[in-house]
Amino acid sequence: MVTCINDALFPDTGRNVVRLLRRLGVEVDFPQAQTCCGQPMVNTGYLDEAVPVLRSFVRAFEGYDAVVTPSGSCAGSARHQHDLVARRSGDEGLRAASRETSQRVYELSEFLVDVLGVEDVGAYFPHRVTYHPTCHSLRMLAVGDRPLRLLRHVRGIDLTDLPGANECCGFGGTFAMKNSDTSVAMGSDKARHVRETGAEVLVAGDRSCLTHVGGLLSRQRAGVRVMHLADVLAQTEPSKVVAS
Amino acid sequence: MTGTFVGMPVFPKAAREAVGDSQLRRNLAHATGTIRAKRAAVVGEVEEWEELRLAGAAIKENVLLHLDEHLVRLEESLTKAGATVHWASDAEEACRIVGDIAAAHDATEVVKVKSMATQEIGLNEALAARGIDAWETDLAELIVQLGDDLSSHILVPAIHRNRAEIREIFASAMGEVGRPAPDDLTDEPARLAEAARLHLREKFLRAKVGVSGANFAVAETGSLVVVESEGNGRMCLTLPEVLVSVVGIEKILPTWDDLDVFLQLLPRSATGERMNPYTSVWSGVTPDDGPQEVHVVLLDNGRTRALADEVGRQALRCIRCSACLNVCPVYERTGGHAYGSVYPGPIGAILNPLLKGVGHDDQTDSLPYASTLCGACFEACPVRIDIPSVLVELRSQVVDAHRGGVPKPEAVAMKAAGATLASGRRLGLAERLAGTGIRLARRVGARPWTQARDLPDPPAESFRAWWRRTGGDER
Amino acid sequence: MSTREEILGRVRQAIGDTPRPTAEVPRGYRGVGEGLDRSAVLARFVERVEDYRATVTRCRAAEVAEVLAAAVTGRSVVVPPGLPWPVPGSVDDTGQSAAELDAIDAVVSAAALGIAETGTVVLDHGPGQGRRALTLVPDLHVCVLGAAQVVAGVPQAVARLDPASPQTWISGPSATSDIELDRVEGVHGPRTLHVVLVDDL
Ligand code: SF4
């Protein structure tokens, strides 16, 4: 599951997930019928509107062993919200199918560490990096330090702690628009903490949060790039490329 | 007299003003930062903390699902202990009961222990209308009352004030209602606390009627419990001849032994102490000790409405510790006033709509959206209220309450999005336009986003289009 | 219909016909602190009471009278009925008004028990402890407690206490955190708390 935001705005992150998983020997497919997890609707209160989205979600991922997504938020939505939507539909069949599907959904770092059992994915990234554990990865999914374990194994990386890391960046889906002033106030504090680390790159497991904090950093001309965890893990040592 | 929250603007508007107030943001960041660290330290000390949370949640859940039985039992034990039990359906009825009791004793004033229930029902204003002064005796409540201000935190209503502001308020306002502040008052917290001691002592010593709430009411024994720090609670509960306690019907614990969970959970979650300085426990009247006339007002005021909400019901487990406020990143930026209620912060964002119902006024309807759903509140809550899930549920209730009328632009957009996202093919078509969309948004607006944040450059092709073209093959 | 019936009716309607399961309450926390060594419990009690900036004196039963005399020296002092120790110069509780108590500097009382984990003393206002106002209005509270009365934690305390009598749980002198959430000692309750722990009682 590439997620709607990566599909439309950050296709490179999707491509990096594919590259990374194939490098680790996983057979990857992208079912074209997939769209979105429905979270934007659910979190805004539009449950009826999310029902057809859930139907297409369940249909699209039928028959796969694992549904891997580079987003803690979307994985969290599948695991914690889909039942709500299914219940709303009143369709017991959909409820059962959605429950079955959500059990196969993994956030990328969970899939790598728990299913594949790897922490060293053979990545190379010689930059100063700080990591923001997004709220849904941290608290809804409880991915714990899996992303950090993956990052620590990246060769050449200079990983530095982010002060106040566990605090929300202020994105919050439609919160970013409905309560834009508060959202920006929170994001600005996050951006300040990022700048304090002296990192060149801010890494997180959710593109949505990165778009928000990245948008602020870019407006502030902070000179800090934002990258998805998958974008970093997909990088390999250039010498190897040359050698092959 | 303390103001009221009536007519407050919707959350985003109120929040905008608060976020722009740099003094307020500094005060809040300092105060919430302090309390977060203290709480973390004393919670970390208790190995069995998670089990205590589970126990707390289970006990309260059991109370709620058997509330009718527990209420009857509580009434029985209270009556047996010599208390008079009253029932109040709403704020008006509760205020009338308290006012009648005070009037029956020709009281022109009452002393009050900090109580959320009495604030919720606007008791002070109702008593004032009958010519009865209600003196707040908790230090923070006193600051709010003297400053003609609104409370902005459940536990520390004057959290938005720093010491210099408090000194100003004491120096200028104490003299109007009693013993003035000492002339040489400084902004040292110890001096400020002493000024409050001197100012209030005369009121404690002469008051005929005390008014309180209760943190817990034990059904089995009729024990009421008040947890406090300063001793103002002990004064109000002990010295007057008459005591009236206004208690929300959800405050019940089934048995005396259950207190062993809550007297551990509450102080550590609230002020970040192993134990608060004073906890008072009493049931009814004790001969020759304390008030000889004791009343308990059992208050509904929307609680049965909340109880009927299967998802939202858990909000009634709340023990008003305010841990959720202190860890909330939104609260830290906006403060409590933006929530327009005596219950601010994450718990306020769910409790107010649950007590009042949604779909009637925009202010209440805006509260469930006053959150990023980051989950910090759930993690901190000693009785495990899943606030994010209740927020999401309430959002759907807000949306449903407005279905059928003229749809708002957001509803139209959501409907369209739902239709597009129901099919990969349709989404693929839409994405061809998305690049255009971003470019357009850059030019004309999406103002709420772009006023402080850049938008990313649109990609040349979507992931979907790339996959279709290449099958995911990079070579 | 009375308001009582109305509210109970609304409660029943709100809960509805849904089954009313009673959730299992985990009670493992009650075992915590059980096996602790006595001297460790007492040491913790002292440390935690002092942590609130209260004074603790440890002594033997034979020394209590002397310790009390020193603690209240130079002050007017009131004692509750049934206090087992003499306090020189003290007046008895004769039902003084609050205003009269306000003119007295100190009070000496016994206690029902102490809690090590939280540094708390609990009064149940039985013999030697007095009515509630007595230990509230004077500015110095000297509280005498036998070592055998100190329990490990809150669960042990709750189990021992009888809810039929009123209780006052005291953890340090009166304090407030209402100014910038910083703890300041000394508001309305006694501004000084002095706990006397008697090792052989
Ligand atoms: S919701 Fe939970 S954390 Fe918030 S005040 Fe209530 S009990 Fe405390």
CSV table of N, CA and C in Angstrom, one decimal, chain B residues 384-452:
chain,number,residue,atom,x,y,z
B,384,ARG,N,-7.2,5.4,31.7
B,384,ARG,CA,-7.2,4.9,30.4
B,384,ARG,C,-8.4,5.3,29.5
B,385,ILE,N,-8.7,6.5,29.5
B,385,ILE,CA,-9.8,7.0,28.6
B,385,ILE,C,-9.1,7.2,27.3
B,386,ASP,N,-9.7,6.5,26.3
B,386,ASP,CA,-9.1,6.5,24.9
B,386,ASP,C,-9.7,7.8,24.3
B,387,ILE,N,-9.1,8.9,24.6
B,387,ILE,CA,-9.6,10.2,24.2
B,387,ILE,C,-9.6,10.3,22.6
B,388,PRO,N,-8.5,9.9,22.0
B,388,PRO,CA,-8.5,10.0,20.5
B,388,PRO,C,-9.7,9.3,19.9
B,389,SER,N,-10.0,8.1,20.3
B,389,SER,CA,-11.1,7.3,19.7
B,389,SER,C,-12.5,8.0,20.0
B,390,VAL,N,-12.6,8.6,21.2
B,390,VAL,CA,-13.8,9.3,21.5
B,390,VAL,C,-13.9,10.6,20.6
B,391,LEU,N,-12.8,11.2,20.4
B,391,LEU,CA,-12.8,12.4,19.5
B,391,LEU,C,-13.3,12.1,18.1
B,392,VAL,N,-12.7,10.9,17.6
B,392,VAL,CA,-13.1,10.5,16.2
B,392,VAL,C,-14.6,10.2,16.2
B,393,GLU,N,-15.1,9.5,17.2
B,393,GLU,CA,-16.5,9.2,17.3
B,393,GLU,C,-17.4,10.5,17.3
B,394,LEU,N,-16.9,11.4,18.1
B,394,LEU,CA,-17.7,12.7,18.3
B,394,LEU,C,-17.7,13.5,17.0
B,395,ARG,N,-16.6,13.4,16.2
B,395,ARG,CA,-16.5,14.1,15.0
B,395,ARG,C,-17.6,13.5,14.0
B,396,SER,N,-17.7,12.2,14.1
B,396,SER,CA,-18.7,11.6,13.2
B,396,SER,C,-20.1,12.0,13.6
B,397,GLN,N,-20.3,12.2,14.9
B,397,GLN,CA,-21.6,12.7,15.4
B,397,GLN,C,-21.9,14.1,15.0
B,398,VAL,N,-20.8,14.9,15.0
B,398,VAL,CA,-21.0,16.3,14.5
B,398,VAL,C,-21.4,16.3,13.1
B,399,VAL,N,-20.7,15.5,12.3
B,399,VAL,CA,-21.0,15.5,10.8
B,399,VAL,C,-22.4,15.0,10.6
B,400,ASP,N,-22.7,13.9,11.3
B,400,ASP,CA,-24.1,13.3,11.1
B,400,ASP,C,-25.2,14.3,11.5
B,401,ALA,N,-24.9,15.1,12.6
B,401,ALA,CA,-25.9,16.0,13.0
B,401,ALA,C,-26.2,17.1,12.0
B,402,HIS,N,-25.3,17.3,11.1
B,402,HIS,CA,-25.4,18.3,10.1
B,402,HIS,C,-25.8,17.7,8.7
B,403,ARG,N,-26.0,16.4,8.7
B,403,ARG,CA,-26.4,15.8,7.4
B,403,ARG,C,-27.9,16.2,7.1
B,404,GLY,N,-28.2,16.3,5.9
B,404,GLY,CA,-29.6,16.6,5.6
B,404,GLY,C,-29.9,18.1,5.3
B,405,GLY,N,-29.1,19.0,5.9
B,405,GLY,CA,-29.3,20.4,5.6
B,405,GLY,C,-28.5,20.7,4.3
B,406,VAL,N,-28.2,22.0,4.1
B,406,VAL,CA,-27.4,22.4,3.0
B,406,VAL,C,-26.0,22.0,3.3
B,407,PRO,N,-25.4,21.1,2.5
B,407,PRO,CA,-24.0,20.6,2.9
B,407,PRO,C,-23.0,21.7,2.8
B,408,LYS,N,-22.1,21.6,3.8
B,408,LYS,CA,-21.0,22.6,3.8
B,408,LYS,C,-20.0,22.2,2.8
B,409,PRO,N,-19.1,23.1,2.3
B,409,PRO,CA,-18.1,22.8,1.3
B,409,PRO,C,-17.3,21.6,1.7
B,410,GLU,N,-17.0,21.5,3.0
B,410,GLU,CA,-16.2,20.3,3.4
B,410,GLU,C,-16.9,19.0,3.1
B,411,ALA,N,-18.2,19.0,3.4
B,411,ALA,CA,-19.0,17.8,3.2
B,411,ALA,C,-19.1,17.4,1.7
B,412,VAL,N,-19.2,18.4,0.9
B,412,VAL,CA,-19.2,18.2,-0.6
B,412,VAL,C,-17.8,17.6,-1.0
B,413,ALA,N,-16.8,18.2,-0.5
B,413,ALA,CA,-15.4,17.7,-0.8
B,413,ALA,C,-15.2,16.3,-0.3
B,414,MET,N,-15.7,16.0,0.9
B,414,MET,CA,-15.5,14.6,1.4
B,414,MET,C,-16.3,13.6,0.6
B,415,LYS,N,-17.5,14.0,0.2
B,415,LYS,CA,-18.3,13.1,-0.6
B,415,LYS,C,-17.6,12.8,-1.9
B,416,ALA,N,-17.1,13.9,-2.6
B,416,ALA,CA,-16.4,13.7,-3.8
B,416,ALA,C,-15.1,12.8,-3.6
B,417,ALA,N,-14.4,13.1,-2.5
B,417,ALA,CA,-13.2,12.3,-2.2
B,417,ALA,C,-13.5,10.9,-2.0
B,418,GLY,N,-14.6,10.6,-1.3
B,418,GLY,CA,-15.1,9.3,-1.0
B,418,GLY,C,-15.3,8.5,-2.3
B,419,ALA,N,-16.0,9.2,-3.3
B,419,ALA,CA,-16.3,8.6,-4.5
B,419,ALA,C,-15.0,8.3,-5.3
B,420,THR,N,-14.1,9.3,-5.4
B,420,THR,CA,-12.9,9.1,-6.1
B,420,THR,C,-12.0,8.0,-5.5
B,421,LEU,N,-12.0,8.0,-4.2
B,421,LEU,CA,-11.1,7.0,-3.6
B,421,LEU,C,-11.7,5.6,-3.5
B,422,ALA,N,-13.0,5.5,-4.0
B,422,ALA,CA,-13.6,4.1,-4.0
B,422,ALA,C,-13.0,3.3,-5.1
B,423,SER,N,-12.3,4.0,-6.0
B,423,SER,CA,-11.8,3.2,-7.2
B,423,SER,C,-10.5,3.7,-7.6
B,424,GLY,N,-9.6,2.7,-7.8
B,424,GLY,CA,-8.2,3.0,-8.2
B,424,GLY,C,-8.2,3.7,-9.6
B,425,ARG,N,-9.1,3.4,-10.4
B,425,ARG,CA,-9.1,3.9,-11.8
B,425,ARG,C,-9.5,5.4,-11.7
B,426,ARG,N,-10.5,5.7,-11.0
B,426,ARG,CA,-11.0,7.1,-10.8
B,426,ARG,C,-9.9,7.9,-10.2
B,427,LEU,N,-9.2,7.3,-9.2
B,427,LEU,CA,-8.1,8.1,-8.5
B,427,LEU,C,-7.0,8.4,-9.5
B,428,GLY,N,-6.7,7.4,-10.3
B,428,GLY,CA,-5.6,7.6,-11.3
B,428,GLY,C,-6.0,8.8,-12.2
B,429,LEU,N,-7.2,8.9,-12.6
B,429,LEU,CA,-7.6,10.0,-13.5
B,429,LEU,C,-7.5,11.3,-12.7
B,430,ALA,N,-7.9,11.3,-11.4
B,430,ALA,CA,-7.9,12.5,-10.6
B,430,ALA,C,-6.4,13.0,-10.4
B,431,GLU,N,-5.5,12.0,-10.3
B,431,GLU,CA,-4.2,12.4,-10.0
B,431,GLU,C,-3.5,13.2,-11.2
B,432,ARG,N,-4.0,12.9,-12.4
B,432,ARG,CA,-3.4,13.7,-13.5
B,432,ARG,C,-3.7,15.1,-13.2
B,433,LEU,N,-4.8,15.4,-12.5
B,433,LEU,CA,-5.1,16.8,-12.2
B,433,LEU,C,-4.4,17.3,-11.0
B,434,ALA,N,-3.9,16.4,-10.2
B,434,ALA,CA,-3.4,16.8,-8.9
B,434,ALA,C,-2.3,17.8,-8.9
B,435,GLY,N,-1.4,17.5,-9.9
B,435,GLY,CA,-0.2,18.4,-10.1
B,435,GLY,C,-0.8,19.8,-10.3
B,436,THR,N,-1.7,19.9,-11.2
B,436,THR,CA,-2.4,21.2,-11.5
B,436,THR,C,-3.0,21.8,-10.2
B,437,GLY,N,-3.5,20.9,-9.4
B,437,GLY,CA,-4.1,21.3,-8.1
B,437,GLY,C,-3.1,22.0,-7.2
B,438,ILE,N,-2.0,21.4,-7.1
B,438,ILE,CA,-0.9,22.0,-6.2
B,438,ILE,C,-0.5,23.3,-6.8
B,439,ARG,N,-0.3,23.4,-8.1
B,439,ARG,CA,0.2,24.6,-8.7
B,439,ARG,C,-0.8,25.7,-8.4
B,440,LEU,N,-2.1,25.3,-8.6
B,440,LEU,CA,-3.2,26.3,-8.4
B,440,LEU,C,-3.2,26.8,-6.9
B,441,ALA,N,-3.1,25.8,-6.0
B,441,ALA,CA,-3.1,26.1,-4.6
B,441,ALA,C,-2.0,27.1,-4.2
B,442,ARG,N,-0.9,26.9,-4.9
B,442,ARG,CA,0.2,27.8,-4.6
B,442,ARG,C,-0.1,29.2,-5.0
B,443,ARG,N,-0.8,29.3,-6.2
B,443,ARG,CA,-1.1,30.6,-6.7
B,443,ARG,C,-2.2,31.3,-5.9
B,444,VAL,N,-3.3,30.6,-5.7
B,444,VAL,CA,-4.5,31.3,-5.2
B,444,VAL,C,-4.7,31.1,-3.7
B,445,GLY,N,-4.1,30.1,-3.1
B,445,GLY,CA,-4.5,30.0,-1.7
B,445,GLY,C,-4.3,28.7,-1.1
B,446,ALA,N,-5.3,28.1,-0.5
B,446,ALA,CA,-5.0,27.1,0.5
B,446,ALA,C,-4.3,27.8,1.6
B,447,ARG,N,-4.7,29.1,1.7
B,447,ARG,CA,-4.1,30.0,2.7
B,447,ARG,C,-3.8,29.4,4.0
B,448,PRO,N,-4.7,28.7,4.6
B,448,PRO,CA,-4.4,28.1,6.0
B,448,PRO,C,-3.1,27.3,5.9
B,449,TRP,N,-2.9,26.6,4.8
B,449,TRP,CA,-1.7,25.9,4.7
B,449,TRP,C,-0.5,26.8,4.4
B,450,THR,N,-0.6,27.6,3.4
B,450,THR,CA,0.6,28.2,2.8
B,450,THR,C,1.0,29.5,3.5
B,451,GLN,N,0.2,30.0,4.5
B,451,GLN,CA,0.7,31.2,5.1
B,451,GLN,C,2.0,31.0,5.9
B,452,ALA,N,2.3,29.8,6.3
B,452,ALA,CA,3.6,29.6,7.0
B,452,ALA,C,4.3,28.4,6.5
